[in-house]
């Protein structure tokens, strides 16, 4: 907490500042693209009923003219940012820190600004340090949905830092973060839209937690390691000392991975391997008899589910057999691969039914790699592709061109492609803006 309150933009290393700018851009364009996320319109109708019209001060990414109260705007923007599984992720912590933090900072910037862009970026770095620290402290497999449960603590810390609140108020706000923390992995297991709704709930609850603390209500103080604190309740085992020692020395924002595909991060190694094999061997889907993706246990736990005819979009985004089949059949995986027509293509579903995910003996409960895809061809040959780094990670980063292409695809998906070039230019100099909300208003579609 003390670390989060002390982060200053000018004191951060240049590489950390560059990573923060790059990842803020990614979060914003993904949130814009999420304006067409499945169930997004229905959820917006619900949220529009929360709060009086006079309180509607904040906008929604990719939805020109929509105005909501700050907690509701954070809720919808967080849902949109995570709703298509295109948002950045910290692999070691097994959580998405920015789909909660960025929508909260956006809402605060419009509700109580102006805040300089550099201040917003500094608080994003600080909040990421908090939520990721909680994630990497866990030494047992994930059992609650950390983007929501740990994510709210990063949101609260970031918002307290942006508002320059004192230590006592921040401790009380973190106590209310504990009171509001929730998120079940059952939604992930079943592939239900409750998953991004949990992220949305964390963003909304973060604003409410800070508002309650500012109003003077004392919250639980030992919210992290108390006998009923966050780590005690939500993780089976943890080791916090080393993670705390890294605060102020290693900024976690620089460890966050940008997703190249709109699907669960655990699917990306298999997708890249399939694309590489397709290109290297000139494969067509009718040449493939079966496939096996052998990977650490976390991969099968998260995305090893079977492909099914008529499966929901949220199931498909977390189904590695389907995504490997898409990569082999179509040569890419994009936002258009989750329409009803795409999900019902018989040849892709048939190929997906012959692909399985198996586990190796990796003891790390948070490991995504190493892994290997083996395809058995109908002529009897086997072709293999090892996975030693995931595309979009610090070890295998997207190029500038790849990241801009992703941003353009997100805006084009919602009919706002004309905004991409001016938005990208504005995000490049976000740290120089006197009012960071200027960029957010453009991303809402205000041309």
Short mmCIF file of N, CA, C and O in Angstrom, two decimals, residues 150-224:
data_model
loop_
_atom_site.label_atom_id
_atom_site.label_comp_id
_atom_site.label_asym_id
_atom_site.label_seq_id
_atom_site.Cartn_x
_atom_site.Cartn_y
_atom_site.Cartn_z
N UNK A 150 -8.29 -10.54 -6.80
CA UNK A 150 -7.09 -9.73 -6.57
C UNK A 150 -7.20 -8.39 -7.29
O UNK A 150 -6.65 -7.38 -6.85
N UNK A 151 -7.95 -8.39 -8.39
CA UNK A 151 -8.04 -7.19 -9.21
C UNK A 151 -8.62 -6.00 -8.48
O UNK A 151 -8.18 -4.86 -8.68
N UNK A 152 -9.59 -6.22 -7.60
CA UNK A 152 -10.20 -5.09 -6.91
C UNK A 152 -9.19 -4.38 -6.00
O UNK A 152 -9.26 -3.16 -5.83
N UNK A 153 -8.23 -5.11 -5.45
CA UNK A 153 -7.22 -4.48 -4.60
C UNK A 153 -6.31 -3.56 -5.42
O UNK A 153 -5.96 -2.46 -4.98
N UNK A 154 -5.95 -4.00 -6.64
CA UNK A 154 -5.16 -3.13 -7.50
C UNK A 154 -5.93 -1.90 -7.91
O UNK A 154 -5.38 -0.79 -7.98
N UNK A 155 -7.23 -2.07 -8.18
CA UNK A 155 -8.09 -0.93 -8.53
C UNK A 155 -8.16 0.08 -7.40
O UNK A 155 -8.02 1.29 -7.62
N UNK A 156 -8.40 -0.41 -6.19
CA UNK A 156 -8.53 0.49 -5.04
C UNK A 156 -7.23 1.22 -4.79
O UNK A 156 -7.21 2.43 -4.54
N UNK A 157 -6.11 0.49 -4.85
CA UNK A 157 -4.81 1.14 -4.63
C UNK A 157 -4.55 2.21 -5.68
O UNK A 157 -4.07 3.31 -5.36
N UNK A 158 -4.88 1.91 -6.94
CA UNK A 158 -4.67 2.88 -8.01
C UNK A 158 -5.54 4.12 -7.80
O UNK A 158 -5.07 5.26 -7.95
N UNK A 159 -6.80 3.93 -7.46
CA UNK A 159 -7.70 5.05 -7.29
C UNK A 159 -7.30 5.91 -6.09
O UNK A 159 -7.36 7.15 -6.16
N UNK A 160 -6.86 5.27 -5.02
CA UNK A 160 -6.38 6.04 -3.86
C UNK A 160 -5.14 6.84 -4.23
O UNK A 160 -4.99 8.00 -3.79
N UNK A 161 -4.26 6.25 -5.03
CA UNK A 161 -3.07 7.00 -5.47
C UNK A 161 -3.45 8.16 -6.37
O UNK A 161 -2.93 9.28 -6.23
N UNK A 162 -4.39 7.96 -7.29
CA UNK A 162 -4.79 9.04 -8.19
C UNK A 162 -5.42 10.19 -7.41
O UNK A 162 -5.16 11.36 -7.71
N UNK A 163 -6.20 9.87 -6.42
CA UNK A 163 -6.88 10.89 -5.63
C UNK A 163 -6.00 11.46 -4.51
O UNK A 163 -6.42 12.34 -3.78
N UNK A 164 -4.78 10.91 -4.39
CA UNK A 164 -3.81 11.36 -3.38
C UNK A 164 -4.41 11.27 -1.97
O UNK A 164 -4.27 12.18 -1.14
N UNK A 165 -5.03 10.14 -1.67
CA UNK A 165 -5.62 9.93 -0.36
C UNK A 165 -4.54 9.55 0.65
O UNK A 165 -3.48 9.03 0.28
N UNK A 166 -4.80 9.78 1.91
CA UNK A 166 -3.82 9.49 2.95
C UNK A 166 -3.80 7.99 3.25
O UNK A 166 -4.65 7.22 2.80
N UNK A 167 -2.82 7.59 4.05
CA UNK A 167 -2.59 6.18 4.34
C UNK A 167 -3.78 5.54 5.06
O UNK A 167 -4.20 4.43 4.74
N UNK A 168 -4.34 6.24 6.02
CA UNK A 168 -5.45 5.68 6.80
C UNK A 168 -6.66 5.44 5.91
O UNK A 168 -7.30 4.38 5.97
N UNK A 169 -6.99 6.41 5.09
CA UNK A 169 -8.14 6.25 4.19
C UNK A 169 -7.90 5.11 3.21
O UNK A 169 -8.82 4.33 2.91
N UNK A 170 -6.67 4.99 2.72
CA UNK A 170 -6.35 3.91 1.79
C UNK A 170 -6.49 2.55 2.45
O UNK A 170 -7.04 1.61 1.86
N UNK A 171 -6.02 2.41 3.69
CA UNK A 171 -6.18 1.15 4.42
C UNK A 171 -7.66 0.81 4.60
O UNK A 171 -8.07 -0.35 4.45
N UNK A 172 -8.46 1.80 4.91
CA UNK A 172 -9.89 1.56 5.05
C UNK A 172 -10.51 1.14 3.71
O UNK A 172 -11.35 0.24 3.66
N UNK A 173 -10.09 1.79 2.62
CA UNK A 173 -10.61 1.44 1.30
C UNK A 173 -10.23 0.01 0.92
O UNK A 173 -11.04 -0.74 0.36
N UNK A 174 -9.00 -0.40 1.24
CA UNK A 174 -8.59 -1.78 0.97
C UNK A 174 -9.40 -2.76 1.82
O UNK A 174 -9.67 -3.89 1.38
N UNK A 175 -9.80 -2.33 3.01
CA UNK A 175 -10.68 -3.16 3.82
C UNK A 175 -12.02 -3.39 3.16
O UNK A 175 -12.58 -4.50 3.20
N UNK A 176 -12.54 -2.35 2.52
CA UNK A 176 -13.79 -2.52 1.79
C UNK A 176 -13.58 -3.30 0.50
O UNK A 176 -14.50 -3.98 0.02
N UNK A 177 -12.38 -3.25 -0.07
CA UNK A 177 -12.08 -4.12 -1.20
C UNK A 177 -12.21 -5.58 -0.79
O UNK A 177 -12.75 -6.41 -1.54
N UNK A 178 -11.72 -5.91 0.40
CA UNK A 178 -11.87 -7.27 0.92
C UNK A 178 -13.36 -7.60 1.08
O UNK A 178 -13.81 -8.69 0.70
N UNK A 179 -14.12 -6.67 1.64
CA UNK A 179 -15.54 -6.91 1.86
C UNK A 179 -16.28 -7.15 0.56
O UNK A 179 -17.25 -7.93 0.51
N UNK A 180 -15.84 -6.51 -0.51
CA UNK A 180 -16.52 -6.62 -1.80
C UNK A 180 -15.90 -7.66 -2.73
O UNK A 180 -16.44 -7.90 -3.81
N UNK A 181 -14.78 -8.26 -2.35
CA UNK A 181 -14.06 -9.15 -3.26
C UNK A 181 -14.83 -10.45 -3.50
O UNK A 181 -15.27 -11.12 -2.56
N UNK A 182 -14.98 -10.79 -4.78
CA UNK A 182 -15.64 -12.05 -5.14
C UNK A 182 -15.27 -12.41 -6.57
O UNK A 182 -14.86 -11.57 -7.36
N UNK A 183 -15.41 -13.68 -6.89
CA UNK A 183 -15.11 -14.15 -8.24
C UNK A 183 -14.89 -15.64 -8.25
O UNK A 183 -13.92 -16.12 -7.66
N UNK A 184 -15.76 -16.37 -8.91
CA UNK A 184 -15.68 -17.83 -8.91
C UNK A 184 -15.11 -18.37 -10.22
O UNK A 184 -15.43 -17.86 -11.31
N UNK A 185 -14.28 -19.38 -10.11
CA UNK A 185 -13.77 -20.06 -11.29
C UNK A 185 -14.82 -20.96 -11.95
O UNK A 185 -14.62 -21.47 -13.04
N UNK A 186 -15.97 -21.14 -11.28
CA UNK A 186 -17.03 -21.95 -11.89
C UNK A 186 -17.50 -21.32 -13.20
O UNK A 186 -17.83 -22.02 -14.15
N UNK A 187 -17.51 -19.98 -13.23
CA UNK A 187 -17.89 -19.29 -14.47
C UNK A 187 -16.92 -19.60 -15.59
O UNK A 187 -17.31 -19.71 -16.76
N UNK A 188 -15.63 -19.74 -15.26
CA UNK A 188 -14.62 -20.09 -16.25
C UNK A 188 -14.80 -21.54 -16.69
O UNK A 188 -14.75 -21.85 -17.89
N UNK A 189 -15.01 -22.41 -15.73
CA UNK A 189 -15.18 -23.83 -16.04
C UNK A 189 -16.35 -24.06 -16.98
O UNK A 189 -16.28 -24.87 -17.92
N UNK A 190 -17.45 -23.32 -16.77
CA UNK A 190 -18.64 -23.48 -17.60
C UNK A 190 -18.62 -22.59 -18.83
O UNK A 190 -19.48 -22.73 -19.70
N UNK A 191 -17.64 -21.67 -18.93
CA UNK A 191 -17.57 -20.78 -20.08
C UNK A 191 -18.77 -19.87 -20.18
O UNK A 191 -19.42 -19.78 -21.22
N UNK A 192 -19.08 -19.17 -19.09
CA UNK A 192 -20.27 -18.34 -19.02
C UNK A 192 -19.89 -16.85 -18.99
O UNK A 192 -18.81 -16.48 -18.53
N UNK A 193 -20.78 -15.97 -19.48
CA UNK A 193 -20.50 -14.53 -19.44
C UNK A 193 -20.39 -13.96 -18.05
O UNK A 193 -20.03 -12.80 -17.88
N UNK A 194 -20.71 -14.76 -17.04
CA UNK A 194 -20.46 -14.32 -15.66
C UNK A 194 -18.99 -14.00 -15.44
O UNK A 194 -18.65 -13.25 -14.51
N UNK A 195 -18.11 -14.56 -16.28
CA UNK A 195 -16.67 -14.31 -16.11
C UNK A 195 -16.34 -12.82 -16.28
O UNK A 195 -15.81 -12.20 -15.35
N UNK A 196 -16.65 -12.18 -17.44
CA UNK A 196 -16.36 -10.76 -17.53
C UNK A 196 -17.25 -9.91 -16.63
O UNK A 196 -16.88 -8.79 -16.25
N UNK A 197 -18.44 -10.41 -16.27
CA UNK A 197 -19.28 -9.66 -15.33
C UNK A 197 -18.58 -9.56 -13.97
O UNK A 197 -18.69 -8.55 -13.28
N UNK A 198 -17.84 -10.59 -13.60
CA UNK A 198 -17.08 -10.53 -12.34
C UNK A 198 -15.99 -9.47 -12.39
O UNK A 198 -15.74 -8.78 -11.39
N UNK A 199 -15.34 -9.33 -13.53
CA UNK A 199 -14.35 -8.27 -13.71
C UNK A 199 -15.04 -6.91 -13.60
O UNK A 199 -14.54 -5.98 -12.95
N UNK A 200 -16.19 -6.78 -14.26
CA UNK A 200 -16.96 -5.54 -14.19
C UNK A 200 -17.35 -5.21 -12.76
O UNK A 200 -17.29 -4.05 -12.33
N UNK A 201 -17.78 -6.21 -12.02
CA UNK A 201 -18.19 -6.00 -10.63
C UNK A 201 -17.03 -5.50 -9.78
O UNK A 201 -17.21 -4.64 -8.91
N UNK A 202 -15.82 -6.04 -10.03
CA UNK A 202 -14.65 -5.59 -9.27
C UNK A 202 -14.36 -4.12 -9.54
O UNK A 202 -14.02 -3.36 -8.62
N UNK A 203 -14.49 -3.69 -10.80
CA UNK A 203 -14.24 -2.29 -11.14
C UNK A 203 -15.25 -1.38 -10.45
O UNK A 203 -14.89 -0.36 -9.85
N UNK A 204 -16.52 -1.73 -10.55
CA UNK A 204 -17.55 -0.92 -9.91
C UNK A 204 -17.35 -0.88 -8.40
O UNK A 204 -17.42 0.18 -7.76
N UNK A 205 -17.11 -2.04 -7.80
CA UNK A 205 -16.96 -2.11 -6.35
C UNK A 205 -15.74 -1.35 -5.85
O UNK A 205 -15.73 -0.86 -4.72
N UNK A 206 -14.70 -1.26 -6.70
CA UNK A 206 -13.51 -0.50 -6.29
C UNK A 206 -13.85 0.97 -6.08
O UNK A 206 -13.43 1.59 -5.10
N UNK A 207 -14.63 1.54 -7.00
CA UNK A 207 -15.03 2.94 -6.85
C UNK A 207 -15.88 3.11 -5.60
O UNK A 207 -15.69 4.05 -4.81
N UNK A 208 -16.79 2.20 -5.37
CA UNK A 208 -17.66 2.29 -4.20
C UNK A 208 -16.87 2.10 -2.90
O UNK A 208 -17.15 2.77 -1.90
N UNK A 209 -15.87 1.21 -2.92
CA UNK A 209 -15.05 1.00 -1.72
C UNK A 209 -14.31 2.27 -1.34
O UNK A 209 -14.25 2.65 -0.16
N UNK A 210 -13.73 2.95 -2.34
CA UNK A 210 -12.99 4.18 -2.05
C UNK A 210 -13.95 5.28 -1.61
O UNK A 210 -13.67 6.03 -0.66
N UNK A 211 -15.10 5.40 -2.26
CA UNK A 211 -16.07 6.41 -1.85
C UNK A 211 -16.53 6.21 -0.41
O UNK A 211 -16.71 7.17 0.34
N UNK A 212 -16.72 4.96 -0.01
CA UNK A 212 -17.14 4.66 1.36
C UNK A 212 -16.05 5.05 2.36
O UNK A 212 -16.31 5.65 3.40
N UNK A 213 -14.79 4.73 2.02
CA UNK A 213 -13.68 5.09 2.91
C UNK A 213 -13.52 6.60 3.01
O UNK A 213 -13.27 7.13 4.11
N UNK A 214 -13.67 7.29 1.90
CA UNK A 214 -13.56 8.75 1.91
C UNK A 214 -14.68 9.36 2.76
O UNK A 214 -14.49 10.40 3.42
N UNK A 215 -15.84 8.71 2.80
CA UNK A 215 -16.95 9.18 3.62
C UNK A 215 -16.68 9.02 5.11
O UNK A 215 -17.45 9.54 5.93
N UNK A 216 -15.60 8.30 5.45
CA UNK A 216 -15.20 8.19 6.85
C UNK A 216 -15.53 6.88 7.52
O UNK A 216 -15.29 6.74 8.73
N UNK A 217 -16.04 5.90 6.80
CA UNK A 217 -16.35 4.62 7.41
C UNK A 217 -15.09 3.78 7.54
O UNK A 217 -14.40 3.53 6.54
N UNK A 218 -14.74 3.33 8.73
CA UNK A 218 -13.54 2.49 8.89
C UNK A 218 -13.77 1.10 8.33
O UNK A 218 -14.86 0.52 8.45
N UNK A 219 -12.75 0.58 7.65
CA UNK A 219 -12.84 -0.76 7.10
C UNK A 219 -11.87 -1.69 7.81
O UNK A 219 -11.03 -1.26 8.60
N UNK A 220 -11.96 -3.00 7.55
CA UNK A 220 -10.99 -3.94 8.12
C UNK A 220 -9.57 -3.54 7.71
O UNK A 220 -9.32 -3.27 6.54
N UNK A 221 -8.66 -3.50 8.67
CA UNK A 221 -7.31 -3.01 8.40
C UNK A 221 -6.38 -4.10 7.87
O UNK A 221 -5.61 -3.89 6.94
N UNK A 222 -6.45 -5.29 8.45
CA UNK A 222 -5.55 -6.37 8.02
C UNK A 222 -6.23 -7.15 6.90
O UNK A 222 -6.56 -8.32 7.03
N UNK A 223 -6.40 -6.46 5.75
CA UNK A 223 -7.22 -7.02 4.67
C UNK A 223 -6.51 -8.06 3.83
O UNK A 223 -7.16 -8.79 3.07
N UNK A 224 -5.20 -8.17 3.93
CA UNK A 224 -4.45 -9.08 3.07
C UNK A 224 -4.07 -10.37 3.80
O UNK A 224 -4.35 -11.47 3.32
#
